[in-house]
Amino acid sequence: MKLPIILWITLIILGLAVNGQDQESSIVIWPKPTEETALALSDFQPKSGNIDPSVNEYLQTINEILWEDLEYSTFFKMVSKSFYPANRITEPTDVVFPEWQQTDLRIDYLVIGNARLENNYLVVQCRVFDLKTKEQILGKQFRTIPRYARAIAHRISDKIVSLLSANASQGIASTQIVFEKKTKTGKEIHLMDYDGGNLQQLTSNGTINLTPVWLRDNARICFTSYQNQSPLLYYLTLETAEMQSFPIRGGLLTTPSVSPDGAELAFAARLSDSSDTDIYISTLDGRNLRNITQHPGIDVSPCWSPTGHQLCFVSDRGGTPQIYISDSFGAGLVRITLERGYASSPDWSPDGRYIVFSWRPSRMATFDLYLVEVATKELRQLTQSAGNNENPSWSPDGRHLVFQSDRTGTTEIFTIFADGSNVRQLTRLDGCSNPGWSNYGTAE
Amino acid sequence: MRKIILLLLFTLPGSILLQGGTKEELIRLQSDIVAAQNQIRLLQKSIDENGAITKTLLHQLLDLLNQNNRQIDQIRSYQDEQLQSGNENIEDIVNEIRMLSAKVDELGLKLTTLARTVEDTKQSLEEMQSRRPTPEKAPDGSLMPLPPDQLYSLAYNDYIMGNYELSIQGFLDYLALYKDTEFADNAQYYIGDSYFNQGRYPDAVEAFAQVTSLFPNGDKAPAAVLKSGLAYLNMSNNDSAIELFRQVIRTYPDSPEANIAKQQLQILGVE
């Protein structure tokens, strides 16, 4: 058998990457893989014996959301349902393999499932088949109250992505996004699923609440609030809605960022009237405070590198706001954006290779999202000709970004693939900004 | 098919490693492969483009043929009319024939262009194929090293991504080849910092010492002295740490690192 030359080359490069590095590096988003995994999702059916007809309503939600999640994950080519064999599949015995294995369909994996209502609980079963071997490679049952049908779909999607992406992603369908939303009295922190569903208001103190970020355990968020007059940092535990103030005080504390090991907080602060705004690092409870930008000029928006040994931040020490990196002591400063203009809100990619930020090049009127490769300082523009696009935040698998844009006339939250394609609007609420993408969900 | 791919995936790199040897050659090979990939992409693009041109020309050709057929039909019916009415206008017919022959000429020209395009495609295909598998060789037969900026970027990328074994080797390779370039002091500093981030503090101190001895006026010198101090601090050798922090303040008073050193002295309770 003769392999196409492009496949050979891909194999050799893959081989080099595997052999040449002790620590495995993450998958890069582009160039895109030449061969996509083709996935078929046969609509989940009511399980035989189910007598409550309302299960159909939940099944519709699960079938819709699961399809969207899998399609949006970037890992699969979803084979259109109109090509599937006609019979309904409730149990594995309903799968007629020769029909699904027809070569013109070219399906690699088949997802089937069923659901029933049992004592007011929704019980969903899901199975995945490898159509080449006819083997079942995933079998899982979920049991929850029917209100969480969406969440079940997200969890099924994450299981499938985690299984079929060769560890490139644990699945982001169960992740969530926090953001600021304008209100009559100021701004309150809100929460939604990664696809814009399940909107919840988290704060309601009637003042201004800004720049929310997630702690590593996803159980708490950290943000700036004016609830006690001056802008200080607070933690909010999501489950209990309990607020806890960060012990360090000053004229202004903002733009927090949690270290990869979850133990330290970097933030911008003006701790006395005589000082300028600098980047500080301390433990989560405010101990071991150190200033890493002891230099005249305003320094804001710190973000940790995935190794925790470097930070990137915005500084106007060179005249206009630009992106710099230094180590976590403040030594070894390097300027990353080489051109003039106004750079802001950097976020370091989960694999460490890129920093995404919003930038208004000189002579331009609007901000757009840009990626810079840290090692080469090469730029790649992600958005263009669509209003202002700002405050990007990476998904935990490094394949998507969430950001704010005023392209529709009001400021809303959008997501985009990390190669600049597939823009998706998440909110239609007027005045949503500063989104922060959560970490991977806690594994079962 | 899947099994063969998997087999290749695991056996190929091993054999390359056995044949190859140094990391530099691997990097070289990797970059050759990337270059080959690019050439293939270019070739693909060129074939696609030429394919598109050929298609367009064929369409134009067909259109012209159809047009001619229509015109010939028109002339025939016109001739019939003329003959029938007995008012033959030979001059008109001659004109039509002239126009037709001009169209035929045009067709011929297009056909020639088409042939040339096909020939070009063939040629560029052959060129690409002949260029692909031969990496550049130095006169003595060894592989040419990567240019300085590429070697530096590769090592720096490994440093940023936390692949410290690779970044140390990469920067050592860089210094072996390009020790007189502008970024040589940076390379030496990042070797030290890679050791530092791995917690190999004695190695870090040694590498940082070379920054100040080999490149005393380089812009990484203040950071190298500071990080040596921090390395000693992590080895619980506070005396050496304090001495080095004071050295930063004394030698590089205007550097940002001098302020960091002052802060460290404050934390240690000494001024």
PDB file of N, CA, C and O in Angstrom, chain A residues 112-168:
ATOM      1  N   ILE A 112     -24.947   6.623  20.032  1.00  0.00           N
ATOM      2  CA  ILE A 112     -26.369   6.333  20.209  1.00  0.00           C
ATOM      3  C   ILE A 112     -26.730   6.508  21.683  1.00  0.00           C
ATOM      4  O   ILE A 112     -25.842   6.586  22.537  1.00  0.00           O
ATOM      5  N   GLY A 113     -28.032   6.579  21.973  1.00  0.00           N
ATOM      6  CA  GLY A 113     -28.410   6.705  23.375  1.00  0.00           C
ATOM      7  C   GLY A 113     -29.911   6.648  23.570  1.00  0.00           C
ATOM      8  O   GLY A 113     -30.677   6.628  22.595  1.00  0.00           O
ATOM      9  N   ASN A 114     -30.322   6.585  24.823  1.00  0.00           N
ATOM     10  CA  ASN A 114     -31.742   6.606  25.154  1.00  0.00           C
ATOM     11  C   ASN A 114     -31.940   7.280  26.500  1.00  0.00           C
ATOM     12  O   ASN A 114     -30.972   7.547  27.222  1.00  0.00           O
ATOM     13  N   ALA A 115     -33.210   7.583  26.810  1.00  0.00           N
ATOM     14  CA  ALA A 115     -33.493   8.242  28.092  1.00  0.00           C
ATOM     15  C   ALA A 115     -34.842   7.766  28.615  1.00  0.00           C
ATOM     16  O   ALA A 115     -35.726   7.378  27.846  1.00  0.00           O
ATOM     17  N   ARG A 116     -34.991   7.791  29.931  1.00  0.00           N
ATOM     18  CA  ARG A 116     -36.285   7.473  30.540  1.00  0.00           C
ATOM     19  C   ARG A 116     -36.441   8.314  31.795  1.00  0.00           C
ATOM     20  O   ARG A 116     -35.452   8.813  32.369  1.00  0.00           O
ATOM     21  N   LEU A 117     -37.698   8.500  32.216  1.00  0.00           N
ATOM     22  CA  LEU A 117     -37.968   9.204  33.478  1.00  0.00           C
ATOM     23  C   LEU A 117     -38.298   8.151  34.526  1.00  0.00           C
ATOM     24  O   LEU A 117     -39.134   7.271  34.299  1.00  0.00           O
ATOM     25  N   GLU A 118     -37.638   8.248  35.665  1.00  0.00           N
ATOM     26  CA  GLU A 118     -37.767   7.215  36.685  1.00  0.00           C
ATOM     27  C   GLU A 118     -37.824   7.919  38.043  1.00  0.00           C
ATOM     28  O   GLU A 118     -36.832   8.539  38.449  1.00  0.00           O
ATOM     29  N   ASN A 119     -38.957   7.911  38.694  1.00  0.00           N
ATOM     30  CA  ASN A 119     -39.146   8.595  39.987  1.00  0.00           C
ATOM     31  C   ASN A 119     -38.698  10.061  39.920  1.00  0.00           C
ATOM     32  O   ASN A 119     -37.915  10.526  40.747  1.00  0.00           O
ATOM     33  N   ASN A 120     -39.136  10.762  38.870  1.00  0.00           N
ATOM     34  CA  ASN A 120     -38.789  12.168  38.663  1.00  0.00           C
ATOM     35  C   ASN A 120     -37.317  12.419  38.356  1.00  0.00           C
ATOM     36  O   ASN A 120     -36.854  13.558  38.403  1.00  0.00           O
ATOM     37  N   TYR A 121     -36.584  11.380  38.101  1.00  0.00           N
ATOM     38  CA  TYR A 121     -35.195  11.543  37.658  1.00  0.00           C
ATOM     39  C   TYR A 121     -35.100  11.215  36.179  1.00  0.00           C
ATOM     40  O   TYR A 121     -35.797  10.331  35.683  1.00  0.00           O
ATOM     41  N   LEU A 122     -34.214  11.947  35.507  1.00  0.00           N
ATOM     42  CA  LEU A 122     -33.945  11.675  34.092  1.00  0.00           C
ATOM     43  C   LEU A 122     -32.718  10.765  34.016  1.00  0.00           C
ATOM     44  O   LEU A 122     -31.662  11.109  34.553  1.00  0.00           O
ATOM     45  N   VAL A 123     -32.889   9.595  33.403  1.00  0.00           N
ATOM     46  CA  VAL A 123     -31.771   8.650  33.282  1.00  0.00           C
ATOM     47  C   VAL A 123     -31.407   8.525  31.806  1.00  0.00           C
ATOM     48  O   VAL A 123     -32.230   8.136  30.986  1.00  0.00           O
ATOM     49  N   VAL A 124     -30.181   8.899  31.488  1.00  0.00           N
ATOM     50  CA  VAL A 124     -29.738   8.910  30.087  1.00  0.00           C
ATOM     51  C   VAL A 124     -28.595   7.916  29.920  1.00  0.00           C
ATOM     52  O   VAL A 124     -27.638   7.926  30.689  1.00  0.00           O
ATOM     53  N   GLN A 125     -28.724   7.056  28.913  1.00  0.00           N
ATOM     54  CA  GLN A 125     -27.652   6.118  28.583  1.00  0.00           C
ATOM     55  C   GLN A 125     -27.027   6.529  27.261  1.00  0.00           C
ATOM     56  O   GLN A 125     -27.737   6.913  26.330  1.00  0.00           O
ATOM     57  N   CYS A 126     -25.710   6.449  27.169  1.00  0.00           N
ATOM     58  CA  CYS A 126     -25.011   6.851  25.952  1.00  0.00           C
ATOM     59  C   CYS A 126     -23.939   5.825  25.609  1.00  0.00           C
ATOM     60  O   CYS A 126     -23.261   5.313  26.501  1.00  0.00           O
ATOM     61  N   ARG A 127     -23.835   5.485  24.316  1.00  0.00           N
ATOM     62  CA  ARG A 127     -22.792   4.546  23.865  1.00  0.00           C
ATOM     63  C   ARG A 127     -22.135   5.074  22.602  1.00  0.00           C
ATOM     64  O   ARG A 127     -22.782   5.741  21.788  1.00  0.00           O
ATOM     65  N   VAL A 128     -20.843   4.770  22.455  1.00  0.00           N
ATOM     66  CA  VAL A 128     -20.127   5.151  21.235  1.00  0.00           C
ATOM     67  C   VAL A 128     -19.540   3.884  20.619  1.00  0.00           C
ATOM     68  O   VAL A 128     -18.940   3.071  21.328  1.00  0.00           O
ATOM     69  N   PHE A 129     -19.737   3.727  19.306  1.00  0.00           N
ATOM     70  CA  PHE A 129     -19.203   2.562  18.592  1.00  0.00           C
ATOM     71  C   PHE A 129     -18.140   2.982  17.589  1.00  0.00           C
ATOM     72  O   PHE A 129     -18.303   3.976  16.885  1.00  0.00           O
ATOM     73  N   ASP A 130     -17.044   2.211  17.558  1.00  0.00           N
ATOM     74  CA  ASP A 130     -16.058   2.351  16.501  1.00  0.00           C
ATOM     75  C   ASP A 130     -16.571   1.524  15.323  1.00  0.00           C
ATOM     76  O   ASP A 130     -16.672   0.298  15.419  1.00  0.00           O
ATOM     77  N   LEU A 131     -16.926   2.179  14.220  1.00  0.00           N
ATOM     78  CA  LEU A 131     -17.584   1.467  13.126  1.00  0.00           C
ATOM     79  C   LEU A 131     -16.629   0.571  12.343  1.00  0.00           C
ATOM     80  O   LEU A 131     -17.057  -0.297  11.596  1.00  0.00           O
ATOM     81  N   LYS A 132     -15.315   0.788  12.522  1.00  0.00           N
ATOM     82  CA  LYS A 132     -14.375  -0.080  11.814  1.00  0.00           C
ATOM     83  C   LYS A 132     -14.314  -1.443  12.492  1.00  0.00           C
ATOM     84  O   LYS A 132     -14.230  -2.470  11.846  1.00  0.00           O
ATOM     85  N   THR A 133     -14.343  -1.413  13.826  1.00  0.00           N
ATOM     86  CA  THR A 133     -14.194  -2.677  14.569  1.00  0.00           C
ATOM     87  C   THR A 133     -15.516  -3.181  15.126  1.00  0.00           C
ATOM     88  O   THR A 133     -15.568  -4.275  15.677  1.00  0.00           O
ATOM     89  N   LYS A 134     -16.582  -2.362  15.037  1.00  0.00           N
ATOM     90  CA  LYS A 134     -17.903  -2.634  15.617  1.00  0.00           C
ATOM     91  C   LYS A 134     -17.859  -2.704  17.142  1.00  0.00           C
ATOM     92  O   LYS A 134     -18.793  -3.169  17.780  1.00  0.00           O
ATOM     93  N   GLU A 135     -16.756  -2.250  17.734  1.00  0.00           N
ATOM     94  CA  GLU A 135     -16.640  -2.335  19.194  1.00  0.00           C
ATOM     95  C   GLU A 135     -17.280  -1.129  19.859  1.00  0.00           C
ATOM     96  O   GLU A 135     -17.192  -0.007  19.347  1.00  0.00           O
ATOM     97  N   GLN A 136     -17.877  -1.365  21.026  1.00  0.00           N
ATOM     98  CA  GLN A 136     -18.365  -0.245  21.829  1.00  0.00           C
ATOM     99  C   GLN A 136     -17.177   0.305  22.599  1.00  0.00           C
ATOM    100  O   GLN A 136     -16.533  -0.409  23.361  1.00  0.00           O
ATOM    101  N   ILE A 137     -16.878   1.617  22.413  1.00  0.00           N
ATOM    102  CA  ILE A 137     -15.701   2.167  23.090  1.00  0.00           C
ATOM    103  C   ILE A 137     -16.088   3.080  24.248  1.00  0.00           C
ATOM    104  O   ILE A 137     -15.231   3.571  24.971  1.00  0.00           O
ATOM    105  N   LEU A 138     -17.385   3.360  24.382  1.00  0.00           N
ATOM    106  CA  LEU A 138     -17.840   4.149  25.528  1.00  0.00           C
ATOM    107  C   LEU A 138     -19.256   3.723  25.893  1.00  0.00           C
ATOM    108  O   LEU A 138     -20.093   3.560  25.006  1.00  0.00           O
ATOM    109  N   GLY A 139     -19.500   3.538  27.166  1.00  0.00           N
ATOM    110  CA  GLY A 139     -20.850   3.263  27.649  1.00  0.00           C
ATOM    111  C   GLY A 139     -21.010   3.970  28.980  1.00  0.00           C
ATOM    112  O   GLY A 139     -20.187   3.789  29.872  1.00  0.00           O
ATOM    113  N   LYS A 140     -22.040   4.796  29.096  1.00  0.00           N
ATOM    114  CA  LYS A 140     -22.119   5.651  30.282  1.00  0.00           C
ATOM    115  C   LYS A 140     -23.587   5.918  30.597  1.00  0.00           C
ATOM    116  O   LYS A 140     -24.394   6.103  29.698  1.00  0.00           O
ATOM    117  N   GLN A 141     -23.916   5.955  31.876  1.00  0.00           N
ATOM    118  CA  GLN A 141     -25.282   6.323  32.276  1.00  0.00           C
ATOM    119  C   GLN A 141     -25.248   7.549  33.177  1.00  0.00           C
ATOM    120  O   GLN A 141     -24.423   7.635  34.076  1.00  0.00           O
ATOM    121  N   PHE A 142     -26.152   8.495  32.912  1.00  0.00           N
ATOM    122  CA  PHE A 142     -26.236   9.716  33.711  1.00  0.00           C
ATOM    123  C   PHE A 142     -27.622   9.779  34.336  1.00  0.00           C
ATOM    124  O   PHE A 142     -28.612   9.441  33.694  1.00  0.00           O
ATOM    125  N   ARG A 143     -27.690  10.229  35.587  1.00  0.00           N
ATOM    126  CA  ARG A 143     -28.959  10.289  36.296  1.00  0.00           C
ATOM    127  C   ARG A 143     -29.022  11.638  36.993  1.00  0.00           C
ATOM    128  O   ARG A 143     -28.136  11.983  37.790  1.00  0.00           O
ATOM    129  N   THR A 144     -30.034  12.425  36.696  1.00  0.00           N
ATOM    130  CA  THR A 144     -30.127  13.757  37.304  1.00  0.00           C
ATOM    131  C   THR A 144     -31.572  14.241  37.258  1.00  0.00           C
ATOM    132  O   THR A 144     -32.437  13.583  36.671  1.00  0.00           O
ATOM    133  N   ILE A 145     -31.816  15.412  37.880  1.00  0.00           N
ATOM    134  CA  ILE A 145     -33.159  15.957  37.758  1.00  0.00           C
ATOM    135  C   ILE A 145     -33.319  16.525  36.350  1.00  0.00           C
ATOM    136  O   ILE A 145     -32.349  17.006  35.760  1.00  0.00           O
ATOM    137  N   PRO A 146     -34.533  16.423  35.777  1.00  0.00           N
ATOM    138  CA  PRO A 146     -34.723  16.754  34.358  1.00  0.00           C
ATOM    139  C   PRO A 146     -34.265  18.169  33.978  1.00  0.00           C
ATOM    140  O   PRO A 146     -33.882  18.408  32.838  1.00  0.00           O
ATOM    141  N   ARG A 147     -34.270  19.095  34.933  1.00  0.00           N
ATOM    142  CA  ARG A 147     -33.859  20.474  34.653  1.00  0.00           C
ATOM    143  C   ARG A 147     -32.421  20.522  34.108  1.00  0.00           C
ATOM    144  O   ARG A 147     -32.044  21.466  33.420  1.00  0.00           O
ATOM    145  N   TYR A 148     -31.616  19.513  34.440  1.00  0.00           N
ATOM    146  CA  TYR A 148     -30.218  19.521  34.027  1.00  0.00           C
ATOM    147  C   TYR A 148     -29.970  18.741  32.732  1.00  0.00           C
ATOM    148  O   TYR A 148     -28.879  18.225  32.519  1.00  0.00           O
ATOM    149  N   ALA A 149     -30.990  18.679  31.869  1.00  0.00           N
ATOM    150  CA  ALA A 149     -30.809  17.961  30.591  1.00  0.00           C
ATOM    151  C   ALA A 149     -29.659  18.558  29.777  1.00  0.00           C
ATOM    152  O   ALA A 149     -28.855  17.831  29.187  1.00  0.00           O
ATOM    153  N   ARG A 150     -29.565  19.892  29.752  1.00  0.00           N
ATOM    154  CA  ARG A 150     -28.479  20.558  29.015  1.00  0.00           C
ATOM    155  C   ARG A 150     -27.113  20.126  29.556  1.00  0.00           C
ATOM    156  O   ARG A 150     -26.194  19.832  28.796  1.00  0.00           O
ATOM    157  N   ALA A 151     -27.027  20.115  30.883  1.00  0.00           N
ATOM    158  CA  ALA A 151     -25.751  19.768  31.525  1.00  0.00           C
ATOM    159  C   ALA A 151     -25.340  18.343  31.169  1.00  0.00           C
ATOM    160  O   ALA A 151     -24.155  18.058  30.971  1.00  0.00           O
ATOM    161  N   ILE A 152     -26.349  17.437  31.078  1.00  0.00           N
ATOM    162  CA  ILE A 152     -26.038  16.051  30.701  1.00  0.00           C
ATOM    163  C   ILE A 152     -25.473  16.003  29.287  1.00  0.00           C
ATOM    164  O   ILE A 152     -24.482  15.332  29.024  1.00  0.00           O
ATOM    165  N   ALA A 153     -26.103  16.752  28.365  1.00  0.00           N
ATOM    166  CA  ALA A 153     -25.601  16.795  26.981  1.00  0.00           C
ATOM    167  C   ALA A 153     -24.146  17.274  26.970  1.00  0.00           C
ATOM    168  O   ALA A 153     -23.298  16.702  26.285  1.00  0.00           O
ATOM    169  N   HIS A 154     -23.856  18.343  27.752  1.00  0.00           N
ATOM    170  CA  HIS A 154     -22.487  18.870  27.809  1.00  0.00           C
ATOM    171  C   HIS A 154     -21.517  17.808  28.327  1.00  0.00           C
ATOM    172  O   HIS A 154     -20.406  17.649  27.822  1.00  0.00           O
ATOM    173  N   ARG A 155     -21.961  17.072  29.355  1.00  0.00           N
ATOM    174  CA  ARG A 155     -21.059  16.069  29.945  1.00  0.00           C
ATOM    175  C   ARG A 155     -20.810  14.912  28.983  1.00  0.00           C
ATOM    176  O   ARG A 155     -19.694  14.406  28.893  1.00  0.00           O
ATOM    177  N   ILE A 156     -21.860  14.527  28.247  1.00  0.00           N
ATOM    178  CA  ILE A 156     -21.668  13.464  27.250  1.00  0.00           C
ATOM    179  C   ILE A 156     -20.663  13.931  26.183  1.00  0.00           C
ATOM    180  O   ILE A 156     -19.746  13.208  25.810  1.00  0.00           O
ATOM    181  N   SER A 157     -20.835  15.176  25.726  1.00  0.00           N
ATOM    182  CA  SER A 157     -19.918  15.722  24.718  1.00  0.00           C
ATOM    183  C   SER A 157     -18.475  15.689  25.229  1.00  0.00           C
ATOM    184  O   SER A 157     -17.561  15.278  24.515  1.00  0.00           O
ATOM    185  N   ASP A 158     -18.267  16.125  26.472  1.00  0.00           N
ATOM    186  CA  ASP A 158     -16.905  16.147  27.026  1.00  0.00           C
ATOM    187  C   ASP A 158     -16.307  14.741  27.105  1.00  0.00           C
ATOM    188  O   ASP A 158     -15.120  14.551  26.857  1.00  0.00           O
ATOM    189  N   LYS A 159     -17.149  13.769  27.459  1.00  0.00           N
ATOM    190  CA  LYS A 159     -16.670  12.369  27.504  1.00  0.00           C
ATOM    191  C   LYS A 159     -16.174  11.939  26.128  1.00  0.00           C
ATOM    192  O   LYS A 159     -15.130  11.314  25.993  1.00  0.00           O
ATOM    193  N   ILE A 160     -16.972  12.274  25.097  1.00  0.00           N
ATOM    194  CA  ILE A 160     -16.634  11.840  23.738  1.00  0.00           C
ATOM    195  C   ILE A 160     -15.376  12.554  23.239  1.00  0.00           C
ATOM    196  O   ILE A 160     -14.470  11.923  22.683  1.00  0.00           O
ATOM    197  N   VAL A 161     -15.310  13.873  23.467  1.00  0.00           N
ATOM    198  CA  VAL A 161     -14.123  14.637  23.030  1.00  0.00           C
ATOM    199  C   VAL A 161     -12.879  14.107  23.740  1.00  0.00           C
ATOM    200  O   VAL A 161     -11.839  13.867  23.116  1.00  0.00           O
ATOM    201  N   SER A 162     -12.998  13.905  25.034  1.00  0.00           N
ATOM    202  CA  SER A 162     -11.869  13.425  25.815  1.00  0.00           C
ATOM    203  C   SER A 162     -11.389  12.068  25.281  1.00  0.00           C
ATOM    204  O   SER A 162     -10.195  11.807  25.178  1.00  0.00           O
ATOM    205  N   LEU A 163     -12.336  11.228  24.902  1.00  0.00           N
ATOM    206  CA  LEU A 163     -12.008   9.882  24.419  1.00  0.00           C
ATOM    207  C   LEU A 163     -11.373   9.904  23.027  1.00  0.00           C
ATOM    208  O   LEU A 163     -10.424   9.175  22.754  1.00  0.00           O
ATOM    209  N   LEU A 164     -11.891  10.750  22.140  1.00  0.00           N
ATOM    210  CA  LEU A 164     -11.494  10.674  20.732  1.00  0.00           C
ATOM    211  C   LEU A 164     -10.471  11.726  20.291  1.00  0.00           C
ATOM    212  O   LEU A 164     -10.069  11.737  19.143  1.00  0.00           O
ATOM    213  N   SER A 165     -10.071  12.640  21.193  1.00  0.00           N
ATOM    214  CA  SER A 165      -9.142  13.697  20.775  1.00  0.00           C
ATOM    215  C   SER A 165      -7.708  13.379  21.143  1.00  0.00           C
ATOM    216  O   SER A 165      -6.847  14.258  21.056  1.00  0.00           O
ATOM    217  N   ALA A 166      -7.410  12.167  21.539  1.00  0.00           N
ATOM    218  CA  ALA A 166      -6.044  11.765  21.909  1.00  0.00           C
ATOM    219  C   ALA A 166      -5.462  12.723  22.955  1.00  0.00           C
ATOM    220  O   ALA A 166      -4.331  13.191  22.826  1.00  0.00           O
ATOM    221  N   ASN A 167      -6.245  13.041  23.960  1.00  0.00           N
ATOM    222  CA  ASN A 167      -5.816  13.894  25.072  1.00  0.00           C
ATOM    223  C   ASN A 167      -5.534  15.343  24.694  1.00  0.00           C
ATOM    224  O   ASN A 167      -4.958  16.081  25.482  1.00  0.00           O
ATOM    225  N   ALA A 168      -5.896  15.756  23.495  1.00  0.00           N
ATOM    226  CA  ALA A 168      -5.694  17.154  23.129  1.00  0.00           C
ATOM    227  C   ALA A 168      -6.658  18.041  23.891  1.00  0.00           C
ATOM    228  O   ALA A 168      -6.392  19.210  24.122  1.00  0.00           O
TER     229      ALA A 168
END
